[in-house]
DNA sequence: TACACGTGGTC
DNA sequence: TGACCAAGTGT
């Protein structure tokens, strides 16, 4: 169901352009947004700015894909250095497709949602094998690839290949739900928002339109205290007309986080090597390296879980707390020093503390090591 | 449809 | 402090 246009917008009869052409609501909105974008576009490493775009320059689909996947549920600031490191190390799709999965997982460490890294590798290999290393151009083709869903497929198709499809991310959900005062709660309202946006997409500049919508949401139409005075669409916005901007988008209530508790073991050999293992490929932190942990349980850790090897374990304080999206985890840490000749048990290995960065520990694991061995995660590898 | 899936920043 | 949020996807 498509919402009616804002009541504050003039009737169509009252609208005419200087050249005598009829101005549609859709056209006026797109023009106002694109004009704003030409002045206020954010400069981003994976983007071709409006000036160069007008000169016919298009962004590299590989970089668009990589950035879009990194940006899923992740801030621009957090992505910045990862994008630079990835593109320096793997400059194109074929180079990336040839990368060992474990190297990609380690390079991704700290960015979160680790299935994205695994799917990135799977996607690159599929593109290399099935498409000769050339990214498909259509959203309905892209959406079949691993790690590429409705948002990412549309964004790549629009931004890299100028396919006029609606691109709906969290920013756009907010902008569109305010523009049309859509009061159905998210995520149920997703399809209504997409279909409301579809006729607004200009056929000639869909990529810039998508980027402009997201920039507007990120910089003007913010979740709290939006800067409506600076918004190029304020006269067309129903939420603004109602002075109820922050009432949109309506969101369904979310569930409380589960509390969980675990014990962890920091085993440090006297030759400055730490005992690590790899987590199972699926599930939380799937495929990432870790310090050995006991079971994650519902009740506080009362006694030491079964350790990976026999050692003079002693409990250290304080505990480490870590908040995941859906789990509030408290970790009790046991530490032990071992002689240099100590062998690693089956499935474990000793990792040089000096080069801990290379181990690719997810943040929660790095926090555990840091609590036991202050400074360990900040050491840089020697040249 | 609803839930699993990370992390860091903001108010 | 704790709740919310940030360019979502897979199951």
XYZ file of C-alpha atoms (C1' of nucleotides) in Angstrom:
405
model
C 0.000 0.000 0.000
C 1.504 3.292 -1.077
C 0.957 6.277 1.135
C -0.495 9.435 -0.317
C 1.857 12.322 -0.874
C 2.295 14.851 1.889
C -0.653 17.170 2.332
C 1.695 20.134 2.374
C 2.844 19.455 -1.163
C 1.120 21.662 -3.717
C -1.419 20.113 -6.007
C -0.065 18.960 -9.337
C -2.016 21.604 -11.214
C -0.130 24.247 -9.335
C 3.210 22.912 -10.410
C 4.867 23.766 -13.640
C 8.441 24.150 -14.664
C 9.834 27.126 -16.533
C 10.213 25.043 -19.647
C 6.511 24.341 -19.546
C 6.888 20.685 -18.670
C 4.718 19.271 -15.955
C 6.523 18.670 -12.690
C 5.571 15.502 -10.893
C 5.938 15.132 -7.157
C 8.392 12.311 -7.806
C 10.476 14.418 -10.167
C 10.598 17.419 -7.875
C 11.669 15.293 -4.929
C 14.445 13.592 -6.884
C 15.658 16.896 -8.311
C 15.731 18.573 -4.911
C 17.622 15.658 -3.417
C 20.144 15.411 -6.254
C 20.774 19.151 -6.190
C 21.494 18.883 -2.465
C 23.751 15.891 -3.067
C 25.855 17.780 -5.583
C 26.743 20.246 -2.858
C 26.861 17.998 0.210
C 27.914 14.515 -0.875
C 30.240 12.816 1.583
C 33.645 11.988 0.178
C 34.232 8.273 0.723
C 37.034 5.978 -0.470
C 34.746 3.670 -2.447
C 32.699 6.430 -4.016
C 32.924 8.479 -7.206
C 31.836 12.013 -6.307
C 29.010 13.710 -8.209
C 31.459 15.857 -10.175
C 33.335 12.921 -11.656
C 30.147 10.959 -12.099
C 28.772 13.708 -14.308
C 31.935 13.300 -16.374
C 31.011 9.649 -16.877
C 33.312 8.055 -14.313
C 31.832 5.026 -12.563
C 32.907 3.305 -9.367
C 34.746 -0.019 -9.458
C 32.128 -2.755 -8.822
C 34.635 -4.719 -6.732
C 35.156 -1.782 -4.393
C 31.429 -1.073 -4.250
C 30.706 -4.689 -3.351
C 33.450 -4.841 -0.733
C 32.393 -1.573 0.864
C 28.705 -2.459 0.884
C 29.329 -5.750 2.635
C 31.645 -4.106 5.163
C 29.031 -1.422 5.789
C 26.273 -3.892 6.652
C 25.252 -2.879 10.186
C 28.615 -1.164 10.544
C 29.573 2.494 10.744
C 31.518 4.301 8.022
C 34.188 5.148 10.573
C 34.713 1.513 11.573
C 34.938 0.403 7.943
C 37.523 2.983 6.880
C 40.791 1.294 7.775
C 39.538 -2.188 6.954
C 38.551 -1.076 3.467
C 41.968 0.488 2.939
C 43.757 -2.623 4.187
C 41.641 -5.015 2.119
C 41.963 -3.083 -1.135
C 45.710 -2.652 -0.659
C 46.154 -6.363 -0.051
C 43.577 -7.617 -2.573
C 43.184 -4.944 -5.266
C 40.601 -6.729 -7.412
C 38.056 -9.533 -7.506
C 40.433 -12.161 -8.897
C 43.068 -11.400 -6.284
C 40.453 -11.632 -3.577
C 39.043 -14.886 -4.957
C 42.521 -16.400 -4.664
C 42.961 -15.394 -1.008
C 42.960 -18.185 1.602
C 39.807 -18.005 3.704
C 41.739 -17.975 6.974
C 43.709 -14.913 5.906
C 40.500 -13.078 5.095
C 38.951 -14.074 8.435
C 42.031 -12.805 10.280
C 42.021 -9.538 8.312
C 38.338 -9.119 9.184
C 38.941 -9.626 12.932
C 37.425 -6.790 14.956
C 34.831 -5.789 12.361
C 32.158 -8.191 13.621
C 29.493 -10.353 11.965
C 32.128 -12.808 10.823
C 29.903 -14.768 8.460
C 30.265 -11.731 6.205
C 33.958 -12.519 5.735
C 33.280 -16.154 4.939
C 30.531 -15.187 2.499
C 32.797 -12.593 0.926
C 35.280 -15.313 0.004
C 32.503 -17.615 -1.233
C 31.038 -14.784 -3.309
C 34.366 -13.837 -4.896
C 35.064 -17.449 -5.837
C 31.601 -17.790 -7.366
C 32.128 -14.628 -9.393
C 35.552 -15.873 -10.492
C 34.270 -19.278 -11.543
C 30.772 -18.589 -12.846
C 31.221 -15.069 -14.208
C 34.879 -14.985 -15.251
C 35.669 -12.581 -12.434
C 33.183 -10.000 -13.693
C 30.442 -8.979 -11.261
C 26.905 -9.476 -12.609
C 25.172 -6.161 -13.312
C 21.563 -6.837 -12.304
C 20.151 -6.822 -8.804
C 18.138 -9.985 -9.375
C 21.354 -11.771 -10.359
C 23.486 -10.283 -7.590
C 21.003 -11.293 -4.899
C 21.736 -14.961 -5.600
C 25.352 -14.571 -4.459
C 26.502 -15.373 -0.893
C 26.328 -12.449 1.523
C 24.365 -10.313 -0.931
C 20.744 -9.719 0.075
C 18.016 -7.312 -0.980
C 19.870 -4.199 0.141
C 23.356 -5.008 -1.119
C 22.184 -6.324 -4.484
C 20.196 -3.165 -5.113
C 23.001 -0.889 -3.969
C 25.612 -2.533 -6.207
C 23.253 -2.577 -9.194
C 22.295 1.074 -8.714
C 25.656 2.532 -7.722
C 28.025 0.542 -9.924
C 25.727 -0.202 -12.887
C 23.014 2.469 -12.843
C 20.106 0.084 -12.607
C 17.072 2.119 -11.467
C 16.138 0.039 -8.431
C 15.108 1.307 -4.995
C 17.925 0.948 -2.455
C 16.625 0.610 1.084
C 18.941 0.581 4.067
C 18.364 1.841 7.600
C 18.911 5.439 6.506
C 16.414 5.179 3.685
C 13.875 3.471 5.918
C 14.068 6.470 8.202
C 13.914 9.081 5.437
C 11.024 7.433 3.590
C 9.023 6.591 6.699
C 9.256 10.255 7.734
C 8.533 11.657 4.282
C 5.313 9.648 4.033
C 4.540 9.237 7.732
C 4.553 5.465 7.432
C 3.418 4.251 10.830
C 3.529 0.498 10.347
C 6.360 -0.786 12.523
C 9.648 -2.103 11.134
C 10.597 -4.641 9.989
C 7.047 -5.317 8.710
C 7.069 -1.972 6.877
C 10.116 -2.844 4.748
C 8.217 -3.759 1.597
C 5.879 -0.786 1.933
C 8.908 1.477 2.176
C 10.551 -0.104 -0.857
C 7.413 0.230 -2.966
C 6.901 3.788 -1.813
C 10.452 4.610 -2.878
C 10.379 2.795 -6.217
C 8.532 5.454 -8.235
C 10.797 8.146 -6.794
C 13.973 6.662 -8.299
C 15.080 8.759 -11.283
C 15.786 6.593 -14.331
C 18.839 8.584 -15.327
C 20.737 8.831 -12.016
C 19.723 5.922 -9.777
C 23.191 5.505 -8.279
C 23.539 9.078 -7.116
C 19.940 9.012 -5.923
C 20.722 6.007 -3.713
C 23.873 7.620 -2.369
C 21.997 10.877 -1.801
C 19.200 9.188 0.156
C 21.743 7.482 2.388
C 23.767 10.655 2.879
C 20.626 12.560 3.776
C 19.712 9.930 6.339
C 23.225 9.850 7.736
C 23.815 13.588 7.998
C 20.454 15.427 8.108
C 17.593 13.025 8.720
C 19.248 11.514 11.789
C 17.469 9.253 14.297
C 17.568 11.895 17.033
C 17.181 15.645 16.540
C 17.159 15.664 12.736
C 18.353 18.901 11.118
C 15.110 19.558 9.279
C 15.985 23.219 8.707
C 18.803 22.071 6.428
C 16.809 19.358 4.669
C 16.119 19.802 0.951
C 12.919 17.793 1.328
C 11.466 19.468 4.397
C 8.583 21.038 2.513
C 7.541 17.615 1.238
C 7.886 15.770 4.529
C 4.754 14.685 6.368
C 6.572 13.912 9.590
C 8.026 17.417 9.563
C 4.599 18.861 8.793
C 3.294 17.078 11.871
C 6.339 18.115 13.933
C 6.707 14.432 14.757
C 9.975 13.560 13.012
C 11.300 11.408 15.824
C 8.106 9.350 15.900
C 9.330 7.665 12.698
C 10.304 5.037 11.874
C 8.116 3.025 14.224
C 9.995 -0.061 15.403
C 8.821 -3.323 16.904
C 10.044 -3.853 20.477
C 13.154 -5.990 20.813
C 13.839 -8.863 23.110
C 15.982 -8.618 26.221
C 19.551 -9.900 25.984
C 20.350 -13.304 27.453
C 22.949 -13.261 30.204
C 25.706 -15.829 29.780
C 28.824 -16.794 31.685
C 31.999 -18.556 30.625
C 35.473 -19.442 31.846
C 38.512 -18.754 29.648
C 42.115 -19.977 29.787
C 45.110 -17.824 29.050
C 48.076 -20.190 28.839
C 51.383 -18.387 28.335
C 54.575 -20.286 27.685
C 57.795 -18.838 29.065
C 58.966 -18.255 25.486
C 56.088 -15.788 25.116
C 53.659 -17.940 23.192
C 49.940 -18.134 23.948
C 47.650 -21.111 23.451
C 44.902 -20.601 20.853
C 42.292 -22.678 19.048
C 39.736 -22.197 16.298
C 36.000 -21.966 16.821
C 33.577 -24.141 14.850
C 32.823 -22.744 11.372
C 29.207 -21.775 12.130
C 27.521 -19.895 14.924
C 28.832 -17.153 17.152
C 32.342 -16.011 16.094
C 32.275 -18.905 13.611
C 35.642 -19.813 12.159
C 37.551 -17.275 14.248
C 40.530 -18.011 16.461
C 40.045 -17.846 20.225
C 41.605 -18.447 23.586
C 40.296 -21.757 24.985
C 36.958 -21.331 26.786
C 34.719 -23.585 28.800
C 30.998 -23.903 28.018
C 28.936 -20.715 27.815
C 26.292 -21.193 30.494
C 23.250 -19.456 31.973
C 24.547 -19.250 35.539
C 27.716 -17.624 36.893
C 30.883 -19.694 36.676
C 31.298 -21.294 40.098
C 34.350 -23.479 39.546
C 36.989 -23.826 36.891
C 35.788 -25.627 33.749
C 37.856 -28.420 32.191
C 41.102 -26.792 31.028
C 42.755 -27.518 27.643
C 45.858 -28.805 29.420
C 47.122 -29.499 32.909
C 48.810 -26.449 34.458
C 48.990 -24.401 37.670
C 45.873 -22.407 36.786
C 45.046 -19.425 38.928
C 41.968 -17.264 38.622
C 42.657 -13.620 37.838
C 40.552 -10.528 38.366
C 38.718 -8.690 37.094
C 36.236 -10.491 34.884
C 35.734 -9.400 31.298
C 32.287 -8.231 30.219
C 31.292 -8.194 26.594
C 27.997 -7.266 24.992
C 26.975 -9.013 21.779
C 23.812 -8.131 19.888
C 21.796 -10.712 21.781
C 24.079 -11.907 24.589
C 25.499 -10.214 27.649
C 28.607 -12.286 28.418
C 30.737 -12.324 31.554
C 34.047 -14.162 31.347
C 36.065 -15.445 34.284
C 39.727 -15.903 33.387
C 42.245 -18.500 34.530
C 45.887 -17.989 33.727
C 49.000 -20.189 33.857
C 52.649 -20.017 32.868
C 54.165 -23.077 31.210
C 57.647 -24.202 30.235
C 58.750 -23.554 26.643
C 58.766 -27.202 25.640
C 55.071 -27.689 26.487
C 53.342 -29.178 23.422
C 49.994 -27.841 22.205
C 47.119 -30.280 22.699
C 45.352 -31.688 19.628
C 43.448 -28.884 17.896
C 45.375 -26.069 19.611
C 48.502 -24.152 18.698
C 50.996 -21.802 20.309
C 50.909 -18.290 18.896
C 53.714 -15.778 19.253
C 52.547 -13.097 21.684
C 54.641 -10.542 19.832
C 52.563 -11.088 16.694
C 49.193 -11.424 18.369
C 47.621 -9.096 15.831
C 48.184 -11.740 13.171
C 46.136 -14.244 15.141
C 42.978 -12.421 14.092
C 41.278 -12.576 17.466
C 37.727 -11.236 17.624
C 37.318 -8.330 20.024
C 35.941 -10.311 22.948
C 38.960 -12.644 22.793
C 41.390 -9.750 22.510
C 39.765 -8.256 25.617
C 40.329 -11.489 27.515
C 44.009 -11.632 26.556
C 44.435 -7.951 27.359
C 42.931 -8.458 30.819
C 45.386 -11.287 31.553
C 48.449 -9.813 29.820
C 48.182 -6.008 29.715
C 49.640 -4.576 26.523
C 49.626 -7.900 24.689
C 47.097 -6.918 22.053
C 48.786 -3.598 21.412
C 52.216 -5.019 20.587
C 53.171 -4.679 16.961
C 54.968 -7.304 14.966
C 58.704 -6.701 14.603
C 60.061 -5.962 11.169
C 8.376 -14.269 10.490
C 11.633 -14.023 13.969
C 15.852 -14.829 15.614
C 21.091 -15.341 15.395
C 24.794 -12.765 14.368
C 29.768 -8.175 16.616
C 31.384 -4.051 17.568
C 32.018 0.714 18.926
C 29.873 5.144 19.560
C 26.235 8.176 21.482
C 23.196 10.202 24.775
C 24.555 3.043 33.030
C 21.998 0.951 29.654
C 19.472 1.321 25.510
C 19.786 2.426 21.005
C 21.884 2.579 16.901
C 25.006 1.674 11.946
C 24.935 1.089 4.268
C 21.628 -6.453 6.610
C 21.942 -11.518 5.630
C 21.015 -16.340 6.471
C 18.038 -19.640 8.199
